[in-house]
Amino acid sequence: KLRFSPYVREAVVVGHRRPCVAALVQIDMDTVGTWAEGRRLPFTPFTELSPKREVSALVRAEIARANRGLPEATRVRRFALLAKELDAEQGELTQTQKVRRGAIAERYAALIETLYADPAPEGTEV
């Protein structure tokens, strides 16, 4: 459901054998960029837009919307915004732009671990 949001380009959900479901989210640069410009949020590259608190709040609201109607155990509870776009050349996507979950889990293992820290890092909870 989360990928149906116009602000989300990709969402990789993790949580197998974990206390809750978490997601690594790649924002849609064009849509979020237009949204940010409308709110006069300065940015130039993707790497400046993704870490903004306002963008995190936007994605948090989209996750909350996607969670509605889902069983409790499958709701995303924590998330992180990726600082870059996923890339086929780096093995994160197939040539047909499908997510390579194993490669993502390996490349972002440290980030995933921080999502399960107790207490949760600031800004990661839904």
CSV table of N, CA and C in Angstrom, one decimal:
chain,number,residue,atom,x,y,z
A,1,LYS,N,0.8,-1.2,0.0
A,1,LYS,CA,0.0,0.0,0.0
A,1,LYS,C,0.9,1.3,0.0
A,2,LEU,N,2.0,1.2,0.7
A,2,LEU,CA,2.8,2.4,0.8
A,2,LEU,C,3.3,2.9,-0.5
A,3,ARG,N,3.6,2.0,-1.4
A,3,ARG,CA,4.1,2.4,-2.8
A,3,ARG,C,3.1,3.0,-3.6
A,4,PHE,N,1.8,3.0,-3.2
A,4,PHE,CA,0.8,3.7,-3.9
A,4,PHE,C,0.8,5.2,-3.6
A,5,SER,N,1.6,5.6,-2.6
A,5,SER,CA,1.7,7.1,-2.3
A,5,SER,C,2.5,7.7,-3.4
A,6,PRO,N,2.1,8.9,-3.9
A,6,PRO,CA,2.8,9.6,-4.9
A,6,PRO,C,4.2,10.1,-4.4
A,7,TYR,N,4.4,10.1,-3.1
A,7,TYR,CA,5.6,10.6,-2.5
A,7,TYR,C,6.6,9.5,-2.3
A,8,VAL,N,6.3,8.3,-2.5
A,8,VAL,CA,7.1,7.1,-2.2
A,8,VAL,C,7.5,6.5,-3.5
A,9,ARG,N,8.8,6.4,-3.8
A,9,ARG,CA,9.2,5.7,-5.1
A,9,ARG,C,9.4,4.2,-4.8
A,10,GLU,N,10.0,3.9,-3.7
A,10,GLU,CA,10.2,2.5,-3.3
A,10,GLU,C,10.1,2.4,-1.8
A,11,ALA,N,9.6,1.3,-1.3
A,11,ALA,CA,9.5,1.0,0.1
A,11,ALA,C,9.9,-0.5,0.3
A,12,VAL,N,11.0,-0.7,1.1
A,12,VAL,CA,11.5,-2.1,1.3
A,12,VAL,C,11.1,-2.4,2.8
A,13,VAL,N,10.2,-3.3,3.0
A,13,VAL,CA,9.7,-3.6,4.3
A,13,VAL,C,10.6,-4.7,4.9
A,14,VAL,N,11.0,-4.6,6.1
A,14,VAL,CA,11.8,-5.6,6.8
A,14,VAL,C,11.0,-5.9,8.1
A,15,GLY,N,11.4,-7.0,8.7
A,15,GLY,CA,10.8,-7.3,10.0
A,15,GLY,C,10.7,-8.8,10.3
A,16,HIS,N,11.3,-9.7,9.5
A,16,HIS,CA,11.3,-11.1,9.7
A,16,HIS,C,12.1,-11.4,11.0
A,17,ARG,N,11.4,-12.0,12.0
A,17,ARG,CA,12.0,-12.3,13.3
A,17,ARG,C,12.5,-11.1,14.0
A,18,ARG,N,11.7,-10.1,13.9
A,18,ARG,CA,11.9,-8.8,14.6
A,18,ARG,C,10.7,-8.4,15.4
A,19,PRO,N,10.8,-7.5,16.3
A,19,PRO,CA,9.7,-7.2,17.2
A,19,PRO,C,8.6,-6.4,16.5
A,20,CYS,N,8.9,-5.7,15.3
A,20,CYS,CA,7.9,-5.0,14.6
A,20,CYS,C,8.4,-4.9,13.1
A,21,VAL,N,7.5,-4.3,12.3
A,21,VAL,CA,7.8,-4.1,10.9
A,21,VAL,C,8.4,-2.8,10.7
A,22,ALA,N,9.4,-2.7,9.9
A,22,ALA,CA,10.0,-1.4,9.6
A,22,ALA,C,10.2,-1.3,8.1
A,23,ALA,N,10.4,-0.1,7.6
A,23,ALA,CA,10.5,0.1,6.2
A,23,ALA,C,11.7,1.1,5.9
A,24,LEU,N,12.4,0.8,4.8
A,24,LEU,CA,13.4,1.7,4.2
A,24,LEU,C,12.6,2.3,3.0
A,25,VAL,N,12.6,3.7,3.0
A,25,VAL,CA,11.7,4.4,2.1
A,25,VAL,C,12.6,5.3,1.2
A,26,GLN,N,12.4,5.1,-0.1
A,26,GLN,CA,13.0,6.0,-1.1
A,26,GLN,C,11.9,7.0,-1.5
A,27,ILE,N,12.1,8.3,-1.3
A,27,ILE,CA,11.1,9.2,-1.7
A,27,ILE,C,11.1,9.4,-3.3
A,28,ASP,N,10.0,9.8,-3.8
A,28,ASP,CA,9.9,10.2,-5.2
A,28,ASP,C,10.4,11.6,-5.3
A,29,MET,N,11.6,11.7,-5.9
A,29,MET,CA,12.3,13.0,-6.0
A,29,MET,C,11.4,14.1,-6.6
A,30,ASP,N,10.8,13.8,-7.8
A,30,ASP,CA,10.0,14.8,-8.5
A,30,ASP,C,8.8,15.2,-7.7
A,31,THR,N,8.0,14.3,-7.1
A,31,THR,CA,6.8,14.7,-6.4
A,31,THR,C,7.2,15.4,-5.1
A,32,VAL,N,8.1,14.8,-4.3
A,32,VAL,CA,8.5,15.4,-3.1
A,32,VAL,C,9.2,16.8,-3.3
A,33,GLY,N,10.0,16.9,-4.4
A,33,GLY,CA,10.6,18.1,-4.8
A,33,GLY,C,9.6,19.2,-5.1
A,34,THR,N,8.5,18.9,-5.8
A,34,THR,CA,7.5,19.8,-6.1
A,34,THR,C,6.8,20.2,-4.8
A,35,TRP,N,6.5,19.2,-3.9
A,35,TRP,CA,5.9,19.5,-2.6
A,35,TRP,C,6.7,20.4,-1.8
A,36,ALA,N,8.1,20.2,-1.8
A,36,ALA,CA,9.0,21.0,-1.0
A,36,ALA,C,9.1,22.4,-1.6
A,37,GLU,N,9.1,22.6,-2.9
A,37,GLU,CA,9.1,23.9,-3.5
A,37,GLU,C,7.9,24.7,-3.1
A,38,GLY,N,6.7,24.0,-3.1
A,38,GLY,CA,5.5,24.7,-2.7
A,38,GLY,C,5.5,25.2,-1.3
A,39,ARG,N,6.3,24.6,-0.5
A,39,ARG,CA,6.5,25.0,1.0
A,39,ARG,C,7.7,25.8,1.2
A,40,ARG,N,8.4,26.2,0.1
A,40,ARG,CA,9.6,27.0,0.2
A,40,ARG,C,10.7,26.3,1.0
A,41,LEU,N,10.9,25.0,0.9
A,41,LEU,CA,11.9,24.3,1.6
A,41,LEU,C,13.1,24.2,0.6
A,42,PRO,N,14.2,24.9,1.0
A,42,PRO,CA,15.4,24.9,0.1
A,42,PRO,C,16.1,23.5,0.0
A,43,PHE,N,16.5,23.1,-1.2
A,43,PHE,CA,17.2,21.9,-1.5
A,43,PHE,C,17.8,22.0,-2.9
A,44,THR,N,18.9,21.3,-3.1
A,44,THR,CA,19.3,21.1,-4.5
A,44,THR,C,19.3,19.6,-4.9
A,45,PRO,N,20.3,18.8,-4.4
A,45,PRO,CA,20.2,17.4,-4.8
A,45,PRO,C,19.3,16.6,-3.8
A,46,PHE,N,19.0,15.4,-4.3
A,46,PHE,CA,18.2,14.4,-3.5
A,46,PHE,C,18.7,14.3,-2.1
A,47,THR,N,20.1,14.3,-1.9
A,47,THR,CA,20.6,14.1,-0.6
A,47,THR,C,20.3,15.2,0.4
A,48,GLU,N,19.9,16.4,-0.1
A,48,GLU,CA,19.5,17.5,0.8
A,48,GLU,C,18.0,17.4,1.1
A,49,LEU,N,17.2,16.8,0.2
A,49,LEU,CA,15.8,16.8,0.4
A,49,LEU,C,15.4,15.7,1.4
A,50,SER,N,16.0,14.5,1.2
A,50,SER,CA,15.6,13.3,2.0
A,50,SER,C,15.7,13.5,3.5
A,51,PRO,N,16.8,14.2,4.0
A,51,PRO,CA,16.9,14.2,5.5
A,51,PRO,C,16.0,15.3,6.2
A,52,LYS,N,15.3,16.1,5.4
A,52,LYS,CA,14.6,17.2,6.0
A,52,LYS,C,13.4,16.7,7.0
A,53,ARG,N,13.3,17.3,8.1
A,53,ARG,CA,12.2,16.9,9.1
A,53,ARG,C,10.8,17.0,8.4
A,54,GLU,N,10.6,18.0,7.6
A,54,GLU,CA,9.3,18.1,7.0
A,54,GLU,C,9.0,16.9,6.0
A,55,VAL,N,10.0,16.5,5.3
A,55,VAL,CA,9.9,15.3,4.4
A,55,VAL,C,9.6,14.1,5.3
A,56,SER,N,10.3,13.9,6.4
A,56,SER,CA,10.1,12.8,7.2
A,56,SER,C,8.7,12.8,7.8
A,57,ALA,N,8.2,14.0,8.1
A,57,ALA,CA,6.8,14.1,8.6
A,57,ALA,C,5.8,13.7,7.5
A,58,LEU,N,6.1,14.1,6.3
A,58,LEU,CA,5.2,13.8,5.1
A,58,LEU,C,5.2,12.3,5.0
A,59,VAL,N,6.3,11.6,5.0
A,59,VAL,CA,6.4,10.2,4.8
A,59,VAL,C,5.7,9.5,6.0
A,60,ARG,N,5.9,10.0,7.2
A,60,ARG,CA,5.3,9.4,8.3
A,60,ARG,C,3.8,9.4,8.2
A,61,ALA,N,3.2,10.5,7.7
A,61,ALA,CA,1.8,10.6,7.4
A,61,ALA,C,1.3,9.6,6.4
A,62,GLU,N,2.1,9.4,5.3
A,62,GLU,CA,1.8,8.4,4.3
A,62,GLU,C,1.9,7.0,4.8
A,63,ILE,N,2.8,6.7,5.7
A,63,ILE,CA,2.9,5.4,6.3
A,63,ILE,C,1.6,5.2,7.2
A,64,ALA,N,1.3,6.1,8.0
A,64,ALA,CA,0.1,6.0,8.8
A,64,ALA,C,-1.1,5.8,8.0
A,65,ARG,N,-1.2,6.4,6.8
A,65,ARG,CA,-2.4,6.2,5.9
A,65,ARG,C,-2.4,4.8,5.4
A,66,ALA,N,-1.2,4.3,5.0
A,66,ALA,CA,-1.1,3.0,4.4
A,66,ALA,C,-1.3,1.9,5.5
A,67,ASN,N,-1.0,2.2,6.7
A,67,ASN,CA,-1.3,1.3,7.8
A,67,ASN,C,-2.7,1.1,8.1
A,68,ARG,N,-3.6,2.0,7.8
A,68,ARG,CA,-5.0,1.9,8.1
A,68,ARG,C,-5.6,0.7,7.5
A,69,GLY,N,-6.3,-0.1,8.3
A,69,GLY,CA,-6.9,-1.3,7.8
A,69,GLY,C,-6.0,-2.5,7.7
A,70,LEU,N,-4.8,-2.3,8.0
A,70,LEU,CA,-3.9,-3.5,8.0
A,70,LEU,C,-3.9,-4.2,9.4
A,71,PRO,N,-3.7,-5.5,9.4
A,71,PRO,CA,-3.6,-6.1,10.8
A,71,PRO,C,-2.5,-5.5,11.6
A,72,GLU,N,-2.6,-5.5,12.9
A,72,GLU,CA,-1.7,-4.9,13.8
A,72,GLU,C,-0.2,-5.4,13.5
A,73,ALA,N,-0.1,-6.6,13.3
A,73,ALA,CA,1.2,-7.2,13.2
A,73,ALA,C,1.9,-6.9,11.9
A,74,THR,N,1.2,-6.4,10.9
A,74,THR,CA,1.8,-6.0,9.6
A,74,THR,C,2.0,-4.5,9.4
A,75,ARG,N,1.6,-3.7,10.4
A,75,ARG,CA,1.8,-2.3,10.2
A,75,ARG,C,3.2,-1.9,10.4
A,76,VAL,N,3.6,-0.9,9.6
A,76,VAL,CA,5.0,-0.4,9.7
A,76,VAL,C,5.0,0.5,10.9
A,77,ARG,N,6.0,0.2,11.8
A,77,ARG,CA,6.1,1.0,13.1
A,77,ARG,C,7.3,1.9,13.1
A,78,ARG,N,8.3,1.6,12.3
A,78,ARG,CA,9.5,2.5,12.2
A,78,ARG,C,9.9,2.5,10.8
A,79,PHE,N,10.6,3.6,10.4
A,79,PHE,CA,11.1,3.8,9.0
A,79,PHE,C,12.3,4.6,9.0
A,80,ALA,N,13.0,4.5,7.9
A,80,ALA,CA,14.1,5.4,7.6
A,80,ALA,C,14.0,5.8,6.1
A,81,LEU,N,14.4,7.1,5.9
A,81,LEU,CA,14.4,7.6,4.5
A,81,LEU,C,15.8,7.3,3.9
A,82,LEU,N,15.9,6.7,2.8
A,82,LEU,CA,17.2,6.5,2.1
A,82,LEU,C,17.8,7.8,1.7
A,83,ALA,N,19.1,7.9,1.8
A,83,ALA,CA,19.7,9.2,1.4
A,83,ALA,C,20.0,9.3,-0.1
A,84,LYS,N,19.8,8.2,-0.8
A,84,LYS,CA,20.0,8.2,-2.2
A,84,LYS,C,19.0,7.3,-2.9
A,85,GLU,N,18.9,7.4,-4.2
A,85,GLU,CA,18.0,6.6,-5.0
A,85,GLU,C,18.6,5.2,-5.2
A,86,LEU,N,17.8,4.2,-5.1
A,86,LEU,CA,18.2,2.8,-5.4
A,86,LEU,C,18.7,2.7,-6.8
A,87,ASP,N,19.7,1.9,-7.1
A,87,ASP,CA,20.3,1.9,-8.4
A,87,ASP,C,20.6,0.5,-8.8
A,88,ALA,N,20.3,0.2,-10.1
A,88,ALA,CA,20.5,-1.1,-10.7
A,88,ALA,C,22.0,-1.4,-10.8
A,89,GLU,N,22.8,-0.3,-11.1
A,89,GLU,CA,24.2,-0.5,-11.3
A,89,GLU,C,24.9,-0.9,-10.0
A,90,GLN,N,24.3,-0.6,-8.9
A,90,GLN,CA,24.9,-0.9,-7.6
A,90,GLN,C,24.3,-2.2,-7.0
A,91,GLY,N,23.5,-2.9,-7.9
A,91,GLY,CA,22.9,-4.2,-7.5
A,91,GLY,C,21.7,-4.1,-6.6
A,92,GLU,N,21.1,-2.9,-6.4
A,92,GLU,CA,20.0,-2.7,-5.5
A,92,GLU,C,18.7,-2.9,-6.2
A,93,LEU,N,18.7,-2.8,-7.5
A,93,LEU,CA,17.5,-3.1,-8.4
A,93,LEU,C,17.9,-4.0,-9.5
A,94,THR,N,16.9,-4.7,-10.0
A,94,THR,CA,17.2,-5.5,-11.2
A,94,THR,C,17.2,-4.5,-12.4
A,95,GLN,N,17.5,-5.0,-13.6
A,95,GLN,CA,17.5,-4.2,-14.8
A,95,GLN,C,16.1,-3.7,-15.1
A,96,THR,N,15.1,-4.5,-14.6
A,96,THR,CA,13.7,-4.1,-14.8
A,96,THR,C,13.1,-3.3,-13.7
A,97,GLN,N,14.1,-2.8,-12.8
A,97,GLN,CA,13.7,-1.8,-11.7
A,97,GLN,C,13.0,-2.5,-10.6
A,98,LYS,N,13.1,-3.8,-10.4
A,98,LYS,CA,12.5,-4.5,-9.2
A,98,LYS,C,13.6,-4.5,-8.1
A,99,VAL,N,13.1,-4.3,-6.9
A,99,VAL,CA,14.0,-4.3,-5.7
A,99,VAL,C,14.7,-5.6,-5.5
A,100,ARG,N,15.9,-5.6,-5.2
A,100,ARG,CA,16.7,-6.8,-4.8
A,100,ARG,C,16.8,-6.8,-3.3
A,101,ARG,N,15.8,-7.4,-2.7
A,101,ARG,CA,15.7,-7.4,-1.2
A,101,ARG,C,16.9,-7.9,-0.5
A,102,GLY,N,17.5,-8.9,-0.9
A,102,GLY,CA,18.7,-9.4,-0.3
A,102,GLY,C,19.9,-8.4,-0.3
A,103,ALA,N,20.0,-7.8,-1.5
A,103,ALA,CA,21.1,-6.8,-1.6
A,103,ALA,C,20.8,-5.6,-0.8
A,104,ILE,N,19.6,-5.2,-0.7
A,104,ILE,CA,19.2,-4.1,0.2
A,104,ILE,C,19.4,-4.4,1.6
A,105,ALA,N,19.0,-5.6,2.0
A,105,ALA,CA,19.2,-6.0,3.4
A,105,ALA,C,20.7,-6.0,3.8
A,106,GLU,N,21.5,-6.4,2.9
A,106,GLU,CA,22.9,-6.5,3.1
A,106,GLU,C,23.6,-5.1,3.2
A,107,ARG,N,23.3,-4.3,2.1
A,107,ARG,CA,23.9,-3.0,2.0
A,107,ARG,C,23.4,-2.0,3.1
A,108,TYR,N,22.2,-2.2,3.6
A,108,TYR,CA,21.6,-1.3,4.6
A,108,TYR,C,21.5,-1.9,6.0
A,109,ALA,N,22.3,-3.0,6.2
A,109,ALA,CA,22.1,-3.7,7.5
A,109,ALA,C,22.3,-2.8,8.7
A,110,ALA,N,23.3,-1.9,8.7
A,110,ALA,CA,23.5,-1.1,9.8
A,110,ALA,C,22.3,-0.1,10.0
A,111,LEU,N,21.8,0.4,9.0
A,111,LEU,CA,20.6,1.3,9.1
A,111,LEU,C,19.4,0.5,9.6
A,112,ILE,N,19.2,-0.7,9.1
A,112,ILE,CA,18.1,-1.6,9.6
A,112,ILE,C,18.3,-1.8,11.1
A,113,GLU,N,19.5,-2.1,11.5
A,113,GLU,CA,19.8,-2.3,13.0
A,113,GLU,C,19.4,-1.1,13.8
A,114,THR,N,19.7,0.1,13.3
A,114,THR,CA,19.4,1.3,14.1
A,114,THR,C,17.8,1.4,14.2
A,115,LEU,N,17.1,1.0,13.3
A,115,LEU,CA,15.6,1.0,13.4
A,115,LEU,C,15.1,0.2,14.5
A,116,TYR,N,15.8,-0.8,14.9
A,116,TYR,CA,15.4,-1.7,15.9
A,116,TYR,C,16.1,-1.4,17.3
A,117,ALA,N,16.8,-0.3,17.4
A,117,ALA,CA,17.4,0.1,18.6
A,117,ALA,C,16.3,0.5,19.6
A,118,ASP,N,16.7,0.3,20.9
A,118,ASP,CA,15.7,0.7,21.9
A,118,ASP,C,16.4,1.7,22.9
A,119,PRO,N,15.9,2.9,23.0
A,119,PRO,CA,14.7,3.4,22.3
A,119,PRO,C,15.0,3.7,20.8
A,120,ALA,N,13.9,3.9,20.1
A,120,ALA,CA,14.0,4.1,18.7
A,120,ALA,C,14.7,5.4,18.4
A,121,PRO,N,15.5,5.5,17.4
A,121,PRO,CA,16.1,6.8,17.0
A,121,PRO,C,15.0,7.9,16.7
A,122,GLU,N,15.3,9.1,17.1
A,122,GLU,CA,14.4,10.2,16.9
A,122,GLU,C,13.9,10.2,15.4
A,123,GLY,N,12.6,10.4,15.2
A,123,GLY,CA,12.0,10.6,13.9
A,123,GLY,C,11.8,9.3,13.1
A,124,THR,N,12.0,8.1,13.8
A,124,THR,CA,11.9,6.9,13.0
A,124,THR,C,10.5,6.2,13.3
A,125,GLU,N,9.8,6.6,14.3
A,125,GLU,CA,8.6,5.9,14.7
A,125,GLU,C,7.4,6.5,14.0
A,126,VAL,N,6.4,5.6,13.7
A,126,VAL,CA,5.2,6.1,13.0
A,126,VAL,C,4.1,6.3,14.1
